[in-house]
Amino acid sequence: MGPLTGPPADGTPTRGGSAGVFEDAGWFRVEEVTSAGSARRAAAEAGRRLGFSETRLGELSIAATELATNLARHAVDGRLLVRYLRRDGAGGVLLVAVDSGPGMVDLDASGRDGHSTSGTLGIGLGAVRRLATRSDGYSLPGRGTVIAAEFWPAAPPAKAPGGADVDGVIRPITGEKVAGDALAVRHTAAGALLLVSDGLGHGPLAATASAAAVEAFHGAPDGSPAAVVEHLHRRMSHTRGAAVAVAAVDRAAGTVRYAGLGNIAGVVVRPGERRPMVSLPGIAGHQRRTVREFEYPLPPGAAVVMHTDGLADRWRVEDYPGLLGHRAVVVAATLLRDAGVRRDDAGILVAAPS
Ligand SMILES: [Mn+2]
């Protein structure tokens, strides 16, 4: 699934990210069946704005209702993310259901119609997986479940050049509608260029700083991560500043190059192996000090994970057997659920191994 490439043409509000890059209609908390309606309406509204046919709109609404109802009935702290997707001139809708419920031992079996580990769960998930253009899920007993379901009007658009699966999620600090964290991705022939930005503080001014980072990132000339960070720094002086990090992922070369200013965590990780990437102190837009770039090996099966300090960095990939075989958005949402803190904006970007 791809990152988004520009602001929505229709002025859709963005909550989870800045500058329409990760164009989230919002996170919907679903605690009881009656609160499933707002998530369903947001999903349907997204499909309507994107010009889905009545049939496809109906299917999207059914899936949103099933996911939300499932959260209400079985989940603990269930949330549904509704996101606009845009690629090659087409628009899609991504639904991500995240919960800290009991978890389902066998998600594939649970997704088959008629199979259910508790009540009517199986029927709902079967419908979602059948109706979605693409879907993926990861469930861990005792930890919870993440299900991502992507809806396109017809055939999904072609994979991004390079084919890299890079995706992320952002959640604003409790009580704010906008996040000061932002994520962005540029697909390159060799792989992808990743940006994570954490605007100082939180709220609208932090969001403005991160929006400037994203805009500068998309406008930066092709170059090394250090050159891109220098470019961001120069373009952000009118803002309150942000911690930023940029990574260039090159699967063919088996390397990732990384440059960061301020407190963004970056790791190359696979089971049994965790290599932190170095950011130097500073604030993009204000205190540059030094920008230095480092290169790290990127072995087969390893993911690149970057996140703001709204996630504690104590998570261990070994605690999630098989997780890195899943879609980047599922990896990101799982780690956000378990490592995210509520007292800060939280943003995480993942380049999945495959
Ligand atoms: Mn922060």
mmCIF file of C-alpha atoms and ligand atoms in Angstrom:
data_model
loop_
_atom_site.group_PDB
_atom_site.id
_atom_site.type_symbol
_atom_site.label_atom_id
_atom_site.label_comp_id
_atom_site.label_asym_id
_atom_site.label_seq_id
_atom_site.Cartn_x
_atom_site.Cartn_y
_atom_site.Cartn_z
ATOM 1 C CA MET A 1 0.000 0.000 0.000
ATOM 2 C CA GLY A 2 1.285 3.320 -0.837
ATOM 3 C CA PRO A 3 1.834 6.555 0.776
ATOM 4 C CA LEU A 4 -0.177 9.423 -0.565
ATOM 5 C CA THR A 5 1.270 11.898 -2.914
ATOM 6 C CA GLY A 6 -0.573 15.131 -2.363
ATOM 7 C CA PRO A 7 -3.237 17.026 -0.558
ATOM 8 C CA PRO A 8 -6.823 16.029 -1.229
ATOM 9 C CA ALA A 9 -8.422 17.938 -4.055
ATOM 10 C CA ASP A 10 -11.599 18.390 -2.059
ATOM 11 C CA GLY A 11 -10.109 19.873 1.085
ATOM 12 C CA THR A 12 -10.781 16.842 3.229
ATOM 13 C CA PRO A 13 -9.528 17.525 6.735
ATOM 14 C CA THR A 14 -6.483 15.606 7.778
ATOM 15 C CA ARG A 15 -6.073 14.565 11.338
ATOM 16 C CA GLY A 16 -3.469 11.902 11.511
ATOM 17 C CA GLY A 17 -0.890 13.594 9.389
ATOM 18 C CA SER A 18 0.126 16.845 7.877
ATOM 19 C CA ALA A 19 -0.203 18.275 4.413
ATOM 20 C CA GLY A 20 -2.472 15.515 3.235
ATOM 21 C CA VAL A 21 0.335 13.020 3.023
ATOM 22 C CA PHE A 22 -1.137 10.435 5.284
ATOM 23 C CA GLU A 23 -4.643 11.628 4.746
ATOM 24 C CA ASP A 24 -6.597 10.295 7.692
ATOM 25 C CA ALA A 25 -10.283 10.960 8.167
ATOM 26 C CA GLY A 26 -9.595 10.047 11.770
ATOM 27 C CA TRP A 27 -9.366 7.412 14.444
ATOM 28 C CA PHE A 28 -12.744 6.306 15.734
ATOM 29 C CA ARG A 29 -13.012 4.861 19.162
ATOM 30 C CA VAL A 30 -15.504 2.006 19.180
ATOM 31 C CA GLU A 31 -16.562 0.888 22.608
ATOM 32 C CA GLU A 32 -20.117 -0.167 22.045
ATOM 33 C CA VAL A 33 -22.183 -1.224 19.075
ATOM 34 C CA THR A 34 -23.985 2.111 18.948
ATOM 35 C CA SER A 35 -20.693 3.964 18.461
ATOM 36 C CA ALA A 36 -19.884 1.914 15.365
ATOM 37 C CA GLY A 37 -22.056 4.307 13.341
ATOM 38 C CA SER A 38 -19.599 7.201 13.234
ATOM 39 C CA ALA A 39 -16.835 4.990 11.862
ATOM 40 C CA ARG A 40 -19.188 3.577 9.231
ATOM 41 C CA ARG A 41 -20.339 7.064 8.229
ATOM 42 C CA ALA A 42 -16.749 8.308 7.910
ATOM 43 C CA ALA A 43 -15.837 5.344 5.719
ATOM 44 C CA ALA A 44 -18.921 5.833 3.537
ATOM 45 C CA GLU A 45 -18.244 9.551 3.263
ATOM 46 C CA ALA A 46 -14.694 8.796 2.105
ATOM 47 C CA GLY A 47 -15.963 6.385 -0.544
ATOM 48 C CA ARG A 48 -18.571 8.891 -1.695
ATOM 49 C CA ARG A 49 -16.003 11.671 -2.054
ATOM 50 C CA LEU A 50 -13.781 9.356 -4.038
ATOM 51 C CA GLY A 51 -16.583 8.505 -6.434
ATOM 52 C CA PHE A 52 -17.216 4.882 -5.476
ATOM 53 C CA SER A 53 -20.204 3.283 -7.167
ATOM 54 C CA GLU A 54 -23.282 2.640 -5.039
ATOM 55 C CA THR A 55 -22.407 -1.059 -4.995
ATOM 56 C CA ARG A 56 -18.829 -0.475 -3.873
ATOM 57 C CA LEU A 57 -20.007 2.094 -1.329
ATOM 58 C CA GLY A 58 -22.353 -0.494 0.088
ATOM 59 C CA GLU A 59 -19.548 -3.035 0.350
ATOM 60 C CA LEU A 60 -17.272 -0.515 2.049
ATOM 61 C CA SER A 61 -20.025 0.341 4.526
ATOM 62 C CA ILE A 62 -20.648 -3.321 5.302
ATOM 63 C CA ALA A 63 -16.947 -3.863 5.965
ATOM 64 C CA ALA A 64 -16.674 -0.788 8.181
ATOM 65 C CA THR A 65 -19.755 -1.873 10.101
ATOM 66 C CA GLU A 66 -18.414 -5.406 10.540
ATOM 67 C CA LEU A 67 -15.021 -4.234 11.717
ATOM 68 C CA ALA A 68 -16.531 -1.701 14.116
ATOM 69 C CA THR A 69 -19.148 -4.119 15.433
ATOM 70 C CA ASN A 70 -16.447 -6.707 15.944
ATOM 71 C CA LEU A 71 -14.437 -4.182 17.959
ATOM 72 C CA ALA A 72 -17.465 -3.247 20.025
ATOM 73 C CA ARG A 73 -18.350 -6.852 20.826
ATOM 74 C CA HIS A 74 -14.990 -8.451 21.401
ATOM 75 C CA ALA A 75 -12.274 -5.867 21.712
ATOM 76 C CA VAL A 76 -10.604 -3.941 24.469
ATOM 77 C CA ASP A 77 -9.808 -0.331 23.578
ATOM 78 C CA GLY A 78 -10.917 -0.832 19.985
ATOM 79 C CA ARG A 79 -10.191 1.847 17.401
ATOM 80 C CA LEU A 80 -10.863 2.103 13.707
ATOM 81 C CA LEU A 81 -8.708 4.260 11.452
ATOM 82 C CA VAL A 82 -10.266 5.551 8.221
ATOM 83 C CA ARG A 83 -7.727 6.775 5.664
ATOM 84 C CA TYR A 84 -7.956 8.130 2.136
ATOM 85 C CA LEU A 85 -5.583 6.514 -0.341
ATOM 86 C CA ARG A 86 -4.572 8.086 -3.641
ATOM 87 C CA ARG A 87 -2.411 6.608 -6.312
ATOM 88 C CA ASP A 88 -2.138 7.125 -10.041
ATOM 89 C CA GLY A 89 -5.182 9.356 -10.054
ATOM 90 C CA ALA A 90 -7.358 6.773 -8.311
ATOM 91 C CA GLY A 91 -8.748 7.038 -4.806
ATOM 92 C CA GLY A 92 -9.205 4.263 -2.253
ATOM 93 C CA VAL A 93 -10.112 3.859 1.386
ATOM 94 C CA LEU A 94 -8.083 2.051 4.030
ATOM 95 C CA LEU A 95 -9.704 0.759 7.199
ATOM 96 C CA VAL A 96 -7.462 -0.334 10.063
ATOM 97 C CA ALA A 97 -9.059 -1.952 13.091
ATOM 98 C CA VAL A 98 -6.806 -2.042 16.145
ATOM 99 C CA ASP A 99 -7.622 -3.629 19.469
ATOM 100 C CA SER A 100 -6.056 -4.911 22.642
ATOM 101 C CA GLY A 101 -8.556 -7.729 22.964
ATOM 102 C CA PRO A 102 -7.924 -11.396 23.561
ATOM 103 C CA GLY A 103 -6.520 -11.940 20.079
ATOM 104 C CA MET A 104 -7.427 -14.732 17.735
ATOM 105 C CA VAL A 105 -5.062 -17.629 17.508
ATOM 106 C CA ASP A 106 -5.756 -18.322 13.849
ATOM 107 C CA LEU A 107 -6.762 -15.225 11.981
ATOM 108 C CA ASP A 108 -7.012 -17.037 8.670
ATOM 109 C CA ALA A 109 -9.438 -19.561 10.105
ATOM 110 C CA SER A 110 -11.314 -16.799 11.872
ATOM 111 C CA GLY A 111 -11.713 -15.028 8.558
ATOM 112 C CA ARG A 112 -13.549 -17.947 6.993
ATOM 113 C CA ASP A 113 -17.291 -17.630 6.991
ATOM 114 C CA GLY A 114 -18.862 -19.669 9.699
ATOM 115 C CA HIS A 115 -15.751 -19.963 11.833
ATOM 116 C CA SER A 116 -15.940 -18.128 15.058
ATOM 117 C CA THR A 117 -13.899 -18.109 18.199
ATOM 118 C CA SER A 118 -16.454 -16.025 20.048
ATOM 119 C CA GLY A 119 -19.990 -15.364 18.945
ATOM 120 C CA THR A 120 -20.418 -13.976 15.441
ATOM 121 C CA LEU A 121 -16.850 -12.808 14.972
ATOM 122 C CA GLY A 122 -15.970 -15.129 12.114
ATOM 123 C CA ILE A 123 -18.851 -14.147 9.877
ATOM 124 C CA GLY A 124 -17.949 -10.493 10.061
ATOM 125 C CA LEU A 125 -14.300 -10.962 9.285
ATOM 126 C CA GLY A 126 -15.040 -13.291 6.410
ATOM 127 C CA ALA A 127 -17.173 -10.603 4.825
ATOM 128 C CA VAL A 128 -14.498 -7.970 5.294
ATOM 129 C CA ARG A 129 -11.774 -10.067 3.737
ATOM 130 C CA ARG A 130 -13.974 -11.045 0.811
ATOM 131 C CA LEU A 131 -15.134 -7.498 0.082
ATOM 132 C CA ALA A 132 -11.770 -5.778 0.444
ATOM 133 C CA THR A 133 -9.474 -5.289 -2.521
ATOM 134 C CA ARG A 134 -6.633 -6.357 -0.233
ATOM 135 C CA SER A 135 -6.544 -7.224 3.426
ATOM 136 C CA ASP A 136 -4.087 -8.352 6.030
ATOM 137 C CA GLY A 137 -4.158 -8.976 9.733
ATOM 138 C CA TYR A 138 -1.986 -9.903 12.656
ATOM 139 C CA SER A 139 -3.257 -11.303 15.893
ATOM 140 C CA LEU A 140 -1.445 -12.299 19.024
ATOM 141 C CA PRO A 141 -3.226 -14.041 21.888
ATOM 142 C CA GLY A 142 -3.245 -11.773 24.926
ATOM 143 C CA ARG A 143 -2.115 -8.729 22.954
ATOM 144 C CA GLY A 144 -4.817 -8.091 20.413
ATOM 145 C CA THR A 145 -5.503 -7.881 16.729
ATOM 146 C CA VAL A 146 -4.816 -5.503 13.857
ATOM 147 C CA ILE A 147 -6.772 -5.844 10.618
ATOM 148 C CA ALA A 148 -6.102 -3.651 7.584
ATOM 149 C CA ALA A 149 -8.582 -3.695 4.705
ATOM 150 C CA GLU A 150 -8.074 -1.629 1.568
ATOM 151 C CA PHE A 151 -10.931 -0.724 -0.759
ATOM 152 C CA TRP A 152 -10.525 0.505 -4.319
ATOM 153 C CA PRO A 153 -13.365 1.209 -6.716
ATOM 154 C CA ALA A 154 -12.231 -1.478 -9.156
ATOM 155 C CA ALA A 155 -8.792 -2.944 -9.767
ATOM 156 C CA PRO A 156 -6.131 -1.669 -7.396
ATOM 157 C CA PRO A 157 -3.553 0.676 -8.913
ATOM 158 C CA ALA A 158 -0.166 -0.681 -9.816
ATOM 159 C CA LYS A 159 2.389 -1.095 -7.094
ATOM 160 C CA ALA A 160 4.696 1.810 -6.543
ATOM 161 C CA PRO A 161 7.945 1.810 -8.525
ATOM 162 C CA GLY A 162 10.494 -0.248 -6.684
ATOM 163 C CA GLY A 163 7.603 -2.090 -5.075
ATOM 164 C CA ALA A 164 8.575 -1.078 -1.557
ATOM 165 C CA ASP A 165 5.861 -1.562 1.054
ATOM 166 C CA VAL A 166 6.299 1.506 3.229
ATOM 167 C CA ASP A 167 3.477 2.706 5.413
ATOM 168 C CA GLY A 168 2.773 4.140 8.811
ATOM 169 C CA VAL A 169 0.244 5.416 11.287
ATOM 170 C CA ILE A 170 -0.081 8.558 13.352
ATOM 171 C CA ARG A 171 -2.197 9.185 16.406
ATOM 172 C CA PRO A 172 -2.606 12.642 17.941
ATOM 173 C CA ILE A 173 -2.021 13.200 21.641
ATOM 174 C CA THR A 174 -5.168 12.594 23.670
ATOM 175 C CA GLY A 175 -7.424 15.631 23.386
ATOM 176 C CA GLU A 176 -6.012 17.031 20.121
ATOM 177 C CA LYS A 177 -7.573 16.676 16.688
ATOM 178 C CA VAL A 178 -4.379 17.260 14.758
ATOM 179 C CA ALA A 179 -1.021 15.587 15.205
ATOM 180 C CA GLY A 180 2.313 17.357 15.327
ATOM 181 C CA ASP A 181 3.957 14.229 13.950
ATOM 182 C CA ALA A 182 4.051 13.625 10.217
ATOM 183 C CA LEU A 183 5.266 10.871 7.906
ATOM 184 C CA ALA A 184 6.093 10.927 4.229
ATOM 185 C CA VAL A 185 7.505 8.584 1.617
ATOM 186 C CA ARG A 186 9.029 9.044 -1.815
ATOM 187 C CA HIS A 187 9.328 5.919 -3.900
ATOM 188 C CA THR A 188 12.566 5.670 -5.821
ATOM 189 C CA ALA A 189 13.890 3.259 -8.416
ATOM 190 C CA ALA A 190 16.057 1.642 -5.751
ATOM 191 C CA GLY A 191 13.481 1.585 -2.973
ATOM 192 C CA ALA A 192 12.162 4.463 -0.941
ATOM 193 C CA LEU A 193 13.037 7.657 0.861
ATOM 194 C CA LEU A 194 11.343 7.955 4.261
ATOM 195 C CA LEU A 195 10.642 10.975 6.438
ATOM 196 C CA VAL A 196 9.504 11.142 10.045
ATOM 197 C CA SER A 197 8.930 14.565 11.609
ATOM 198 C CA ASP A 198 7.978 15.499 15.167
ATOM 199 C CA GLY A 199 7.001 19.167 15.386
ATOM 200 C CA LEU A 200 8.011 20.779 18.675
ATOM 201 C CA GLY A 201 5.233 20.535 21.218
ATOM 202 C CA HIS A 202 1.848 19.472 19.909
ATOM 203 C CA GLY A 203 -1.312 20.917 18.384
ATOM 204 C CA PRO A 204 -1.692 23.137 15.303
ATOM 205 C CA LEU A 205 1.710 24.872 15.472
ATOM 206 C CA ALA A 206 3.526 21.564 15.763
ATOM 207 C CA ALA A 207 1.431 20.311 12.836
ATOM 208 C CA THR A 208 2.408 23.375 10.813
ATOM 209 C CA ALA A 209 6.103 22.710 11.430
ATOM 210 C CA SER A 210 5.736 19.085 10.348
ATOM 211 C CA ALA A 211 3.673 20.120 7.314
ATOM 212 C CA ALA A 212 6.577 22.357 6.268
ATOM 213 C CA ALA A 213 8.933 19.395 6.675
ATOM 214 C CA VAL A 214 6.714 17.218 4.485
ATOM 215 C CA GLU A 215 6.358 19.870 1.814
ATOM 216 C CA ALA A 216 10.113 20.479 1.747
ATOM 217 C CA PHE A 217 10.721 16.712 1.643
ATOM 218 C CA HIS A 218 8.570 16.290 -1.444
ATOM 219 C CA GLY A 219 10.233 19.286 -3.079
ATOM 220 C CA ALA A 220 13.797 18.315 -2.180
ATOM 221 C CA PRO A 221 16.146 17.570 -5.070
ATOM 222 C CA ASP A 222 17.206 13.932 -5.306
ATOM 223 C CA GLY A 223 20.080 13.453 -2.985
ATOM 224 C CA SER A 224 21.455 11.800 0.079
ATOM 225 C CA PRO A 225 19.451 11.766 3.334
ATOM 226 C CA ALA A 226 21.900 14.320 4.766
ATOM 227 C CA ALA A 227 21.282 16.654 1.823
ATOM 228 C CA VAL A 228 17.526 16.246 2.260
ATOM 229 C CA VAL A 229 17.777 17.058 5.980
ATOM 230 C CA GLU A 230 19.834 20.162 5.162
ATOM 231 C CA HIS A 231 17.127 21.163 2.691
ATOM 232 C CA LEU A 232 14.382 20.647 5.296
ATOM 233 C CA HIS A 233 16.320 22.708 7.808
ATOM 234 C CA ARG A 234 16.589 25.651 5.422
ATOM 235 C CA ARG A 235 12.885 25.514 4.555
ATOM 236 C CA MET A 236 11.624 25.297 8.135
ATOM 237 C CA SER A 237 13.058 28.439 9.710
ATOM 238 C CA HIS A 238 9.633 30.141 9.707
ATOM 239 C CA THR A 239 8.205 27.355 11.891
ATOM 240 C CA ARG A 240 8.764 26.432 15.495
ATOM 241 C CA GLY A 241 10.964 23.565 14.286
ATOM 242 C CA ALA A 242 10.863 19.802 14.411
ATOM 243 C CA ALA A 243 12.908 16.726 15.052
ATOM 244 C CA VAL A 244 13.325 15.017 11.689
ATOM 245 C CA ALA A 245 14.951 11.912 10.265
ATOM 246 C CA VAL A 246 15.325 10.768 6.676
ATOM 247 C CA ALA A 247 16.227 7.244 5.545
ATOM 248 C CA ALA A 248 17.072 5.970 2.076
ATOM 249 C CA VAL A 249 16.162 2.295 1.811
ATOM 250 C CA ASP A 250 17.912 0.393 -0.968
ATOM 251 C CA ARG A 251 16.934 -3.274 -0.986
ATOM 252 C CA ALA A 252 19.061 -4.170 -4.002
ATOM 253 C CA ALA A 253 22.202 -2.759 -2.416
ATOM 254 C CA GLY A 254 21.164 -4.109 0.986
ATOM 255 C CA THR A 255 21.713 -0.782 2.696
ATOM 256 C CA VAL A 256 19.883 2.002 4.452
ATOM 257 C CA ARG A 257 21.387 5.470 4.736
ATOM 258 C CA TYR A 258 20.114 7.617 7.549
ATOM 259 C CA ALA A 259 20.384 11.196 8.759
ATOM 260 C CA GLY A 260 18.499 12.694 11.678
ATOM 261 C CA LEU A 261 18.296 15.907 13.676
ATOM 262 C CA GLY A 262 16.724 15.536 17.082
ATOM 263 C CA ASN A 263 14.867 12.773 18.797
ATOM 264 C CA ILE A 264 13.544 10.358 16.169
ATOM 265 C CA ALA A 265 14.186 6.663 16.757
ATOM 266 C CA GLY A 266 15.301 4.604 13.780
ATOM 267 C CA VAL A 267 16.178 0.909 13.791
ATOM 268 C CA VAL A 268 16.966 -1.853 11.346
ATOM 269 C CA VAL A 269 15.344 -4.882 12.859
ATOM 270 C CA ARG A 270 14.686 -8.562 12.319
ATOM 271 C CA PRO A 271 14.259 -11.348 14.844
ATOM 272 C CA GLY A 272 17.445 -11.650 16.874
ATOM 273 C CA GLU A 273 18.899 -8.480 15.416
ATOM 274 C CA ARG A 274 18.282 -4.836 16.231
ATOM 275 C CA ARG A 275 20.521 -2.073 14.978
ATOM 276 C CA PRO A 276 19.744 1.465 16.122
ATOM 277 C CA MET A 277 20.471 4.227 13.629
ATOM 278 C CA VAL A 278 22.106 7.412 14.864
ATOM 279 C CA SER A 279 20.439 10.843 14.939
ATOM 280 C CA LEU A 280 22.385 13.863 16.131
ATOM 281 C CA PRO A 281 20.989 16.499 18.502
ATOM 282 C CA GLY A 282 19.317 19.513 16.939
ATOM 283 C CA ILE A 283 16.047 21.017 15.739
ATOM 284 C CA ALA A 284 15.363 21.272 12.032
ATOM 285 C CA GLY A 285 14.603 24.918 11.248
ATOM 286 C CA HIS A 286 16.510 26.184 14.269
ATOM 287 C CA GLN A 287 19.501 24.399 15.743
ATOM 288 C CA ARG A 288 21.176 22.528 12.986
ATOM 289 C CA ARG A 289 24.573 21.971 14.569
ATOM 290 C CA THR A 290 25.735 19.067 12.418
ATOM 291 C CA VAL A 291 23.987 16.850 9.922
ATOM 292 C CA ARG A 292 25.715 13.535 9.464
ATOM 293 C CA GLU A 293 24.690 10.536 7.465
ATOM 294 C CA PHE A 294 25.363 6.938 8.393
ATOM 295 C CA GLU A 295 25.015 3.776 6.353
ATOM 296 C CA TYR A 296 23.801 0.477 7.772
ATOM 297 C CA PRO A 297 23.422 -3.002 6.333
ATOM 298 C CA LEU A 298 19.844 -3.985 5.485
ATOM 299 C CA PRO A 299 19.815 -7.776 5.463
ATOM 300 C CA PRO A 300 17.023 -9.839 3.867
ATOM 301 C CA GLY A 301 14.017 -10.095 6.159
ATOM 302 C CA ALA A 302 14.861 -6.914 8.051
ATOM 303 C CA ALA A 303 12.503 -3.988 8.400
ATOM 304 C CA VAL A 304 13.352 -0.317 8.786
ATOM 305 C CA VAL A 305 11.270 1.180 11.596
ATOM 306 C CA MET A 306 11.282 4.895 12.419
ATOM 307 C CA HIS A 307 9.166 6.545 15.077
ATOM 308 C CA THR A 308 8.760 9.661 17.158
ATOM 309 C CA ASP A 309 9.155 9.758 20.930
ATOM 310 C CA GLY A 310 5.408 9.203 21.186
ATOM 311 C CA LEU A 311 6.362 5.531 21.095
ATOM 312 C CA ALA A 312 8.539 4.042 23.799
ATOM 313 C CA ASP A 313 11.481 2.259 22.217
ATOM 314 C CA ARG A 314 11.299 -0.768 24.476
ATOM 315 C CA TRP A 315 9.328 -2.841 21.952
ATOM 316 C CA ARG A 316 11.019 -6.038 20.774
ATOM 317 C CA VAL A 317 10.211 -7.639 17.466
ATOM 318 C CA GLU A 318 10.855 -11.043 19.073
ATOM 319 C CA ASP A 319 7.643 -10.521 21.049
ATOM 320 C CA TYR A 320 5.683 -10.625 17.775
ATOM 321 C CA PRO A 321 6.329 -13.919 15.987
ATOM 322 C CA GLY A 322 5.814 -13.558 12.247
ATOM 323 C CA LEU A 323 4.895 -9.879 12.386
ATOM 324 C CA LEU A 324 7.530 -8.776 9.867
ATOM 325 C CA GLY A 325 5.895 -10.983 7.240
ATOM 326 C CA HIS A 326 2.872 -8.675 7.282
ATOM 327 C CA ARG A 327 2.034 -5.465 5.498
ATOM 328 C CA ALA A 328 3.854 -2.371 6.704
ATOM 329 C CA VAL A 329 0.653 -0.721 7.927
ATOM 330 C CA VAL A 330 -0.161 -3.764 10.073
ATOM 331 C CA VAL A 331 3.344 -3.766 11.573
ATOM 332 C CA ALA A 332 3.111 -0.033 12.283
ATOM 333 C CA ALA A 333 -0.357 -0.210 13.855
ATOM 334 C CA THR A 334 0.627 -3.172 16.030
ATOM 335 C CA LEU A 335 3.693 -1.385 17.392
ATOM 336 C CA LEU A 336 1.786 1.881 17.873
ATOM 337 C CA ARG A 337 -0.869 0.048 19.852
ATOM 338 C CA ASP A 338 1.637 -1.529 22.232
ATOM 339 C CA ALA A 339 4.401 1.086 22.438
ATOM 340 C CA GLY A 340 2.484 4.323 21.897
ATOM 341 C CA VAL A 341 2.048 6.778 24.746
ATOM 342 C CA ARG A 342 -1.054 8.916 25.204
ATOM 343 C CA ARG A 343 0.696 12.026 26.473
ATOM 344 C CA ASP A 344 2.326 12.791 23.124
ATOM 345 C CA ASP A 345 1.622 12.600 19.435
ATOM 346 C CA ALA A 346 2.770 9.245 18.141
ATOM 347 C CA GLY A 347 3.947 8.479 14.613
ATOM 348 C CA ILE A 348 5.597 5.370 13.198
ATOM 349 C CA LEU A 349 6.772 4.533 9.679
ATOM 350 C CA VAL A 350 7.784 1.035 8.562
ATOM 351 C CA ALA A 351 9.539 -0.241 5.465
ATOM 352 C CA ALA A 352 8.484 -3.898 5.432
ATOM 353 C CA PRO A 353 10.972 -6.553 4.313
ATOM 354 C CA SER A 354 9.037 -7.779 1.285
HETATM 355 MN MN MN B 1 7.008 14.005 20.529
#
